[in-house]
Tab-separated table of C-alpha atoms in Angstrom:
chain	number	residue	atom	x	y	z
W	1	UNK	CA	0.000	0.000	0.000
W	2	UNK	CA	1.253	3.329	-0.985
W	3	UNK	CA	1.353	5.704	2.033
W	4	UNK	CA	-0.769	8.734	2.019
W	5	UNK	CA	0.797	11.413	0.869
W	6	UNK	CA	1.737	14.808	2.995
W	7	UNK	CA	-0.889	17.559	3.666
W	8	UNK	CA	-0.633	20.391	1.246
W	9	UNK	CA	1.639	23.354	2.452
W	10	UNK	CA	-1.826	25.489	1.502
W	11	UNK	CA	-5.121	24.688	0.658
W	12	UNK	CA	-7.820	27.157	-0.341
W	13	UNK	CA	-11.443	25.958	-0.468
W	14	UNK	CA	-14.264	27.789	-1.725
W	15	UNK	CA	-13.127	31.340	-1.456
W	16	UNK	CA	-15.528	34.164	-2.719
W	17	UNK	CA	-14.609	37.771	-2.263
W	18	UNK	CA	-16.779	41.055	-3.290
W	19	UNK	CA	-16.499	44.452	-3.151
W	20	UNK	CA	-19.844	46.515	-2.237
W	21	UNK	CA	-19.751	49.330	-4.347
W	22	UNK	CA	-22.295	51.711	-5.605
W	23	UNK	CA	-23.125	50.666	-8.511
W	24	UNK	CA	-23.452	47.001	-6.895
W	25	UNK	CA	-21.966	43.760	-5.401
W	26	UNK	CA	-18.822	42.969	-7.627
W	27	UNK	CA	-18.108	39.091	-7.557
W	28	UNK	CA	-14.064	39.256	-7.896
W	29	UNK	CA	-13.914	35.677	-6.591
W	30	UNK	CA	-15.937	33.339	-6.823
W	31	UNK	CA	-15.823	29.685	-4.990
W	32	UNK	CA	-12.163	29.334	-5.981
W	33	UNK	CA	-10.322	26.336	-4.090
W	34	UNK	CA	-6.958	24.669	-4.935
W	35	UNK	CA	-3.817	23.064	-3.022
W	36	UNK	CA	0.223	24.510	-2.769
W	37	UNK	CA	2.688	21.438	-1.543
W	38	UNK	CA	5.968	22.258	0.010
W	39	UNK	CA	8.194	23.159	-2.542
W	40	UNK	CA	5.647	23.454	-5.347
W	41	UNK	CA	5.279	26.043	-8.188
W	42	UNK	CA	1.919	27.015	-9.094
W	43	UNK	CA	1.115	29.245	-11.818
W	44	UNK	CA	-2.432	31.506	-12.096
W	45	UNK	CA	-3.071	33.010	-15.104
W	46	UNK	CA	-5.992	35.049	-17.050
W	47	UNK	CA	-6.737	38.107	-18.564
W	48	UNK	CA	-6.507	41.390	-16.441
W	49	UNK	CA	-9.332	41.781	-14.178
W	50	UNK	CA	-9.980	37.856	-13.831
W	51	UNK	CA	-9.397	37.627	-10.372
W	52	UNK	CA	-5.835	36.477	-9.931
W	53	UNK	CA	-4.403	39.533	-7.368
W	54	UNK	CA	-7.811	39.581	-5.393
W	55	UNK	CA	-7.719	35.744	-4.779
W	56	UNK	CA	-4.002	36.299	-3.423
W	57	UNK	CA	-4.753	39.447	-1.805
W	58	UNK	CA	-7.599	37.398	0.044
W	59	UNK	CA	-4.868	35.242	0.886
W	60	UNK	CA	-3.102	37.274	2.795
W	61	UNK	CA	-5.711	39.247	4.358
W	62	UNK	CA	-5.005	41.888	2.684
W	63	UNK	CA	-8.259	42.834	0.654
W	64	UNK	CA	-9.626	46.865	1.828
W	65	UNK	CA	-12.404	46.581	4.261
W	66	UNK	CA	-14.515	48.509	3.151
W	67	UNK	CA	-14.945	48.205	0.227
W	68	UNK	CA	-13.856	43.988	-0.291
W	69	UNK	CA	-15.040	41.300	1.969
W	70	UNK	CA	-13.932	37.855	1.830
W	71	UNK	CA	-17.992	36.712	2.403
W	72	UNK	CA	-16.899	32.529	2.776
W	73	UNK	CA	-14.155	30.068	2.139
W	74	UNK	CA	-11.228	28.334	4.007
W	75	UNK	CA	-7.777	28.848	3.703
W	76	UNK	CA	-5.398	26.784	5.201
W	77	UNK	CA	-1.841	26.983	5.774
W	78	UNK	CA	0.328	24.977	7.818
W	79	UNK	CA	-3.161	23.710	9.709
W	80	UNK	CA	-4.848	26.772	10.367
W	81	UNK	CA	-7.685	28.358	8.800
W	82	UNK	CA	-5.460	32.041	8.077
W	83	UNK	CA	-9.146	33.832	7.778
W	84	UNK	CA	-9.868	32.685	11.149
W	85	UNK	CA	-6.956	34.292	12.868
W	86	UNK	CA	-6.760	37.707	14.889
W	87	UNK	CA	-5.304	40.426	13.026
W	88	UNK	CA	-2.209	40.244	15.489
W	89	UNK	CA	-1.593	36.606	14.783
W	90	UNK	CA	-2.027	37.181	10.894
W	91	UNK	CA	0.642	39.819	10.934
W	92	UNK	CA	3.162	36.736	12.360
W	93	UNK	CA	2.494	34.909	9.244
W	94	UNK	CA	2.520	37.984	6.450
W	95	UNK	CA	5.890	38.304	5.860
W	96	UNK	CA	7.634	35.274	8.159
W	97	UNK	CA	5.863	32.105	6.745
W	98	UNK	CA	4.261	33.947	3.278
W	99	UNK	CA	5.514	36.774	1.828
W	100	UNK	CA	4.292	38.837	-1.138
W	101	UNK	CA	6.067	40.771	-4.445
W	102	UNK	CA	3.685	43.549	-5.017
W	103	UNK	CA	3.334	44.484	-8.953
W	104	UNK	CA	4.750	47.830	-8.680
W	105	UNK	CA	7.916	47.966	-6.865
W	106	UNK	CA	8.232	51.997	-6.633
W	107	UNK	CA	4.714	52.274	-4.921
W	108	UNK	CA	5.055	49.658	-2.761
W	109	UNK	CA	8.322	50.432	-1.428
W	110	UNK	CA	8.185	53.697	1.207
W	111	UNK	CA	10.129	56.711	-0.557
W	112	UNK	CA	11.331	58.005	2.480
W	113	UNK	CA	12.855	55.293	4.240
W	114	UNK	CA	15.835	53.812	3.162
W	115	UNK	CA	16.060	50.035	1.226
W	116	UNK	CA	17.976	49.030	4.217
W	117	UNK	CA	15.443	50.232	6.980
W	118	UNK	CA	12.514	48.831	4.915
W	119	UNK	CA	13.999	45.336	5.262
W	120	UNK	CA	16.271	45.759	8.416
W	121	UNK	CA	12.426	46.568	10.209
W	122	UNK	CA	10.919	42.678	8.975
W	123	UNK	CA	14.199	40.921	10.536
W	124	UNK	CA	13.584	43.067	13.880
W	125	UNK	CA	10.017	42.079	13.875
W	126	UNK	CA	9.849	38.540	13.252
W	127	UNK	CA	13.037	37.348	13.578
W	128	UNK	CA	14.356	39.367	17.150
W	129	UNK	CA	17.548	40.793	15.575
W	130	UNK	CA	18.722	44.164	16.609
W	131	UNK	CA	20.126	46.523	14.323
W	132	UNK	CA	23.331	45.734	13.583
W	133	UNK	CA	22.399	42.432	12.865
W	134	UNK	CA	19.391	43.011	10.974
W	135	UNK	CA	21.701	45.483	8.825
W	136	UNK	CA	24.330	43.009	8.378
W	137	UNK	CA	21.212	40.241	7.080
W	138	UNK	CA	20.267	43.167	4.844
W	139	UNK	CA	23.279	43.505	2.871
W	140	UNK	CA	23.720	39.584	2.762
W	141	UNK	CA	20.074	39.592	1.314
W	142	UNK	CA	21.080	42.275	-1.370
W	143	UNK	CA	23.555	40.422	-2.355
W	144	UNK	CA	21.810	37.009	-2.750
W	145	UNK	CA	19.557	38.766	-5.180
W	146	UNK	CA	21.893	40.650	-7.010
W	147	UNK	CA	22.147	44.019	-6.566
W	148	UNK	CA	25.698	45.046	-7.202
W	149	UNK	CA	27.986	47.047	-3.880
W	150	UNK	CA	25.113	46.216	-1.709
W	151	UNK	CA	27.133	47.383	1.237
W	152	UNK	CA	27.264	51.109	0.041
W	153	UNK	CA	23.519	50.905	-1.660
W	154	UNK	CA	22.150	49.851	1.114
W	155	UNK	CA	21.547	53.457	2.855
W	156	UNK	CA	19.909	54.259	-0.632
W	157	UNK	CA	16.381	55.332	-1.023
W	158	UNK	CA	13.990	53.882	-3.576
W	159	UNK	CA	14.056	56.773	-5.712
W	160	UNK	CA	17.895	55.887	-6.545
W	161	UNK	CA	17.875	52.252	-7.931
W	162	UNK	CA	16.208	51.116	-11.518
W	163	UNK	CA	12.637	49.443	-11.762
W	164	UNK	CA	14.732	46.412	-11.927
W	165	UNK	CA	16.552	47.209	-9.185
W	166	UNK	CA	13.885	48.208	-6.840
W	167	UNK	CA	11.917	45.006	-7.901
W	168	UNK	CA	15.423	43.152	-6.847
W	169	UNK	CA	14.638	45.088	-3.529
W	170	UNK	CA	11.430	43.866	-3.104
W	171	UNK	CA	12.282	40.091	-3.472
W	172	UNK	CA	15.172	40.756	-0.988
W	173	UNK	CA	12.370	41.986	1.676
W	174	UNK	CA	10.425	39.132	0.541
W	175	UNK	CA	12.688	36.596	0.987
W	176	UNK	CA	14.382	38.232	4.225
W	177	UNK	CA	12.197	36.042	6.838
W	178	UNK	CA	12.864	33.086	4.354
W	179	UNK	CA	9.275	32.532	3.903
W	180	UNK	CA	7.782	28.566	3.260
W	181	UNK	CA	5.379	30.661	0.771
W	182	UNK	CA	6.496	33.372	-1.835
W	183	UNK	CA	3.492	34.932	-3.940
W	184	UNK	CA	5.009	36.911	-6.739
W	185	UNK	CA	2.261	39.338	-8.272
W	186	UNK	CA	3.337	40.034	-11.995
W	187	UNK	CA	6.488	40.433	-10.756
W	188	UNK	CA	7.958	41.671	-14.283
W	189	UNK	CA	5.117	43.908	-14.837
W	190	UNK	CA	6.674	47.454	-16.473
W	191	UNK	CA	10.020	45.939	-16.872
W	192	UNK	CA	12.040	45.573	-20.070
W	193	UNK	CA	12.315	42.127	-21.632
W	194	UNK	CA	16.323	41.980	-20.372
W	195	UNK	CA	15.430	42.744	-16.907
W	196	UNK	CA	12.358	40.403	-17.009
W	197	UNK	CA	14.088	37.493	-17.849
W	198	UNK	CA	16.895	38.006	-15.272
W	199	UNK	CA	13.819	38.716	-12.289
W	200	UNK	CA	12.747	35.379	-13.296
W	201	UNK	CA	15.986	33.247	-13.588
W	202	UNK	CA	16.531	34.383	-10.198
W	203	UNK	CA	13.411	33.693	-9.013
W	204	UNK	CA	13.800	30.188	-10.230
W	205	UNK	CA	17.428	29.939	-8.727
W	206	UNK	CA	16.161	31.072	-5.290
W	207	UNK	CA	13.434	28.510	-5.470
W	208	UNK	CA	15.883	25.553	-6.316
W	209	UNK	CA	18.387	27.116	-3.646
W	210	UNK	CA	15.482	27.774	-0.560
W	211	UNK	CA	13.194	24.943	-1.514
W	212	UNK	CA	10.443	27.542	-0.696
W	213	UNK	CA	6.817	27.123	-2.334
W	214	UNK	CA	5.987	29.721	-4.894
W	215	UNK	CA	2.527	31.121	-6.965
W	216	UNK	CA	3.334	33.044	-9.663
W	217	UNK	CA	0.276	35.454	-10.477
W	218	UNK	CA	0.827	36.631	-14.515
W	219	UNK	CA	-1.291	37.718	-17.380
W	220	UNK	CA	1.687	36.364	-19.436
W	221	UNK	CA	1.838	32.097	-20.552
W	222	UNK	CA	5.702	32.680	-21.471
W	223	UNK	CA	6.310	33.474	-17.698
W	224	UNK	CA	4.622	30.371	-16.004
W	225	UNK	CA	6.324	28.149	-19.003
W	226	UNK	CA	9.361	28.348	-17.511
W	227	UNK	CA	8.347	27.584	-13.877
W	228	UNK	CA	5.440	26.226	-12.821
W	229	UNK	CA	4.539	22.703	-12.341
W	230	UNK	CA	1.085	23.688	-12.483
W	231	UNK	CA	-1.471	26.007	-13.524
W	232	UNK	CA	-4.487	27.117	-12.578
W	233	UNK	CA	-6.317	29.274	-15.327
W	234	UNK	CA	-8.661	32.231	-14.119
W	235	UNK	CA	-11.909	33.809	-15.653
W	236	UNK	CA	-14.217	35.852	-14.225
W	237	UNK	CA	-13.442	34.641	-10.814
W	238	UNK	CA	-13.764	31.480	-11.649
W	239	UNK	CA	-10.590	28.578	-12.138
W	240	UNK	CA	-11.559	27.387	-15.535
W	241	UNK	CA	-9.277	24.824	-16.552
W	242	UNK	CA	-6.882	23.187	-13.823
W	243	UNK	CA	-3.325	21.058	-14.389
W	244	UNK	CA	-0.174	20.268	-14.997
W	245	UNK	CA	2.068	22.735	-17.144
W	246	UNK	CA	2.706	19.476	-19.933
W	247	UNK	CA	-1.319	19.347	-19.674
W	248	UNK	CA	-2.519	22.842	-20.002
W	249	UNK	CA	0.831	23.649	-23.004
W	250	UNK	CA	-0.025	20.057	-25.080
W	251	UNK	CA	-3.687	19.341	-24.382
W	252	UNK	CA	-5.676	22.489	-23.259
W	253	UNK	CA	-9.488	21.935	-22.766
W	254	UNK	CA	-11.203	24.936	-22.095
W	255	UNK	CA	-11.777	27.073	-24.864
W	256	UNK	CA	-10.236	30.200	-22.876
W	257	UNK	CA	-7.533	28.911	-22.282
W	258	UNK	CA	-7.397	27.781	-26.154
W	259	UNK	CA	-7.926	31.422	-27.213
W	260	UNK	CA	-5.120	32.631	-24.506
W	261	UNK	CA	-2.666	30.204	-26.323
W	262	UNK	CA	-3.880	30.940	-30.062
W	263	UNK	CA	-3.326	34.746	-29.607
W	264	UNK	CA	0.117	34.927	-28.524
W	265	UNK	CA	2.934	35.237	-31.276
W	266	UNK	CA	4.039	31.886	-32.909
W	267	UNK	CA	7.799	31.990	-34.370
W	268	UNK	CA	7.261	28.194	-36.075
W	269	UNK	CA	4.277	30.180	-38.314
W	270	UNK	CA	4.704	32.091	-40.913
W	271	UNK	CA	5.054	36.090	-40.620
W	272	UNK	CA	1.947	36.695	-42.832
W	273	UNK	CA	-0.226	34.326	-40.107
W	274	UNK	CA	-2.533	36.815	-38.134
W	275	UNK	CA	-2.856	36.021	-34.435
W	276	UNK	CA	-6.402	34.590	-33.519
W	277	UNK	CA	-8.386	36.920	-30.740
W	278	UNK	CA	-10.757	36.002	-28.518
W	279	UNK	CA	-13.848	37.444	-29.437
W	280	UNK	CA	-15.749	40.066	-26.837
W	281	UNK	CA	-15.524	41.781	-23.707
W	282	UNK	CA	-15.130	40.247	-19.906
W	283	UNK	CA	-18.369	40.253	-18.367
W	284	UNK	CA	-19.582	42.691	-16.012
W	285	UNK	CA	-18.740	41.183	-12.400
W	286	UNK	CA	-21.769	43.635	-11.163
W	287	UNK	CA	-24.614	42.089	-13.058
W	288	UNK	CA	-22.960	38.795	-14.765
W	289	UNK	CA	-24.999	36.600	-16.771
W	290	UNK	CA	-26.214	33.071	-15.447
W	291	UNK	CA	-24.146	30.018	-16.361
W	292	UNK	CA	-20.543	30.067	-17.791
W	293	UNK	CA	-19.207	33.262	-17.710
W	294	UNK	CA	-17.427	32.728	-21.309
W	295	UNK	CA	-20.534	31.635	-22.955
W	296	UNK	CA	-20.609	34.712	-24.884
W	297	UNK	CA	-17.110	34.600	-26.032
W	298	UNK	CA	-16.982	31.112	-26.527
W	299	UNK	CA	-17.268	29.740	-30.565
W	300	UNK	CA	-17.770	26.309	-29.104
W	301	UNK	CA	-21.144	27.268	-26.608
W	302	UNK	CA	-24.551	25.003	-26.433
W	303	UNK	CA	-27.286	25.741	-24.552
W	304	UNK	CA	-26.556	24.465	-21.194
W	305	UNK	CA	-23.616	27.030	-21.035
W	306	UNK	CA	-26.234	29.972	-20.364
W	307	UNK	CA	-28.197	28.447	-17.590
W	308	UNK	CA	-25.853	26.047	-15.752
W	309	UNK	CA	-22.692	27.006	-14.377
W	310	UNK	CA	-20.206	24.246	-15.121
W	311	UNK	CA	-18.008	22.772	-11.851
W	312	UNK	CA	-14.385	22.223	-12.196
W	313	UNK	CA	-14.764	18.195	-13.620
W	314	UNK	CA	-11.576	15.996	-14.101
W	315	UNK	CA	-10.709	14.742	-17.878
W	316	UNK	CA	-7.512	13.101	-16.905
W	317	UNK	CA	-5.628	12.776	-13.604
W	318	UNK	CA	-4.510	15.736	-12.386
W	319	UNK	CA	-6.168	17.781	-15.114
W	320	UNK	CA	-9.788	19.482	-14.698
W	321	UNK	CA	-11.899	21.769	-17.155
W	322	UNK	CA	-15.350	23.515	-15.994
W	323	UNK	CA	-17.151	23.150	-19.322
W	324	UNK	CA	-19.773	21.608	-20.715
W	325	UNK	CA	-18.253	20.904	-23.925
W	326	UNK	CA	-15.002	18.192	-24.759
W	327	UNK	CA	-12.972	20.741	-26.655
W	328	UNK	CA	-10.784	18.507	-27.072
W	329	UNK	CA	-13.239	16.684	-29.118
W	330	UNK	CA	-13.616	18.934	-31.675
W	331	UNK	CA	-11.865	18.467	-35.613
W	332	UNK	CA	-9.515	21.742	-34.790
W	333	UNK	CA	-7.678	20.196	-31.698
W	334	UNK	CA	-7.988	16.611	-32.767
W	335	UNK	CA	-3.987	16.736	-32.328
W	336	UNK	CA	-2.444	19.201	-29.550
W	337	UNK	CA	0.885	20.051	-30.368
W	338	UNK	CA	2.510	21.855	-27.535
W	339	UNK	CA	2.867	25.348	-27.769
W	340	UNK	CA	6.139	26.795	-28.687
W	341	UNK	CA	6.299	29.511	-26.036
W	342	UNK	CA	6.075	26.587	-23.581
W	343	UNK	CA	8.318	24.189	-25.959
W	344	UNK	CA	11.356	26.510	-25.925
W	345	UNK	CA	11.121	26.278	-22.141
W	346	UNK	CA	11.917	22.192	-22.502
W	347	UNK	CA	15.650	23.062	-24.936
């Protein structure tokens, strides 16, 4: 008999937050539940506006009250329920056992304090140290992640390194209580493609090096190719389509996450070959329609898909779809042939 395997590092079930605004309830999240294991890369992806920030925002508390509320669910990390804690024992674990890479490094870093202070104060906090100590940790830190004479730049303010710099910063801090969790919120959002692909090699060095657990929130396919093991795929609040990287890359299911694959830039097609868009808007979270929130978008709909809202089903092991139609069924995906934004990852 096999033994069982270990509990998950995190497990989210059924999480639904909204924001009550004036114009009405806005669903941002809506019954989303998957697992993180020690160690594990998870990748969530969708279109701006899908619900990937919220859902790790909820995570860590961090949603603005008012106008958000995280109205039901269960998160649980380590064996507690993190939306049942007191505020004062959720500020032990933000930061110390998960920590966060914000999307924009120069507003989420304070202007007037130096990069030092900023990460000298979590080592005081969590881990006891006083200040010379913390300071000496700080410049270590700096240098793990690359920033070059870390022991003069570290009495620099934010204003004085580049965006790629500053975002260097920011995974320092993260990193500084070596966390069990990292959530990285497009962390190469606004930075060139150089600098992006050197935030993410050493993302994926630190990972290898710390062993630490890691969800990488993106927009962009190209980014979780390279370093996820899976990937969960977000619309409309909803996790659409559910599995390994190998599964989502050669046989995607859902038609979203079809489209997301058909409209980004193909080098083994020819120049003259158009990209594919998905047709339509994002519904309006206020006032969406019943059933599957794609139904309007999607080429492949039937008429269950505007009355019933599909659950997340499994089609393989380890590999789930919520729709009511095998994509994979139809004449144009007959044969999946790995995508090669996802291929180039595997040279």
């Amino acid at each position: 008999m096999q033994p069982n395997p270990s509990p998950p590092l995190l497990a989210v079930h059924d999480l639904r937050t909204q924001f009550f605004t004036p114009d009405g309830v806005v669903k941002a999240v809506n019954g989303v539940s998957f697992t993180v294991r020690e160690g594990e890369a998870l990748g969530l992806v969708g279109e701006s506006g899908c619900g990937k920030s919220v859902s790790a925002l909820s995570l860590m508390r961090l949603i603005p009250q008012p106008p958000g509320r995280i109205v039901s669910g269960q998160v649980m990390f380590d064996g507690r329920d993190l939306l049942n804690l007191k505020e004062d024992d959720m500020r032990k674990v933000r930061g110390n056992d998960i920590a966060m890479i914000f999307q924009d490094p120069m507003t989420s870093l304070n202007p007037v304090l130096t990069i030092g202070r900023q990460i000298g104060e979590a080592l005081e906090l969590h881990k006891g140290m006083d200040r010379s100590a913390s300071r000496k940790r700080t410049i270590e830190l700096l240098e793990l992640v690359g920033i070059p004479a870390a022991r003069s730049r570290v009495d620099d303010y934010p204003h004085q390194f580049s965006g790629g710099m500053r975002q260097r910063v920011m995974i320092a801090m993260a990193l500084s209580c070596e966390p069990r969790l990292l959530i990285a919120d497009e962390p190469t959002t606004a930075l060139d493609v150089t600098i992006q692909a050197q935030i993410l090699e050493l993302i994926k060095r630190l990972r290898k090096d710390l062993g630490m657990a890691i969800i990488m929130i993106t927009h962009d396919l190209g980014v979780v190719a390279g370093i996820a093991d899976r990937i969960n795929v977000m619309y409309a609040g909803y996790i659409v389509e559910t599995g390994t990287v190998d599964e989502i890359f050669h046989h995607s299911r859902h038609p979203y996450t079809l489209g997301l694959l058909k409209s980004i830039p193909r080098l083994d097609e020819p120049r003259k070959e158009q990209l594919v868009p998905i047709e339509g808007l994002p519904p309006d979270l206020v006032d969406a329609p019943p059933g599957c929130a794609f139904e309007p978008r999607c080429p492949y709909a039937i008429g269950r898909c505007s009355v019933e809202t599909p659950r997340l089903e499994p089609v393989v092991p380890g590999h789930r779809i919520a729709c009511w139609v095998d994509v994979a069924g139809q004449a144009a995906y007959a044969e999946p042939v790995a995508h090669p934004i996802y291929a180039a990852q595997l040279v």
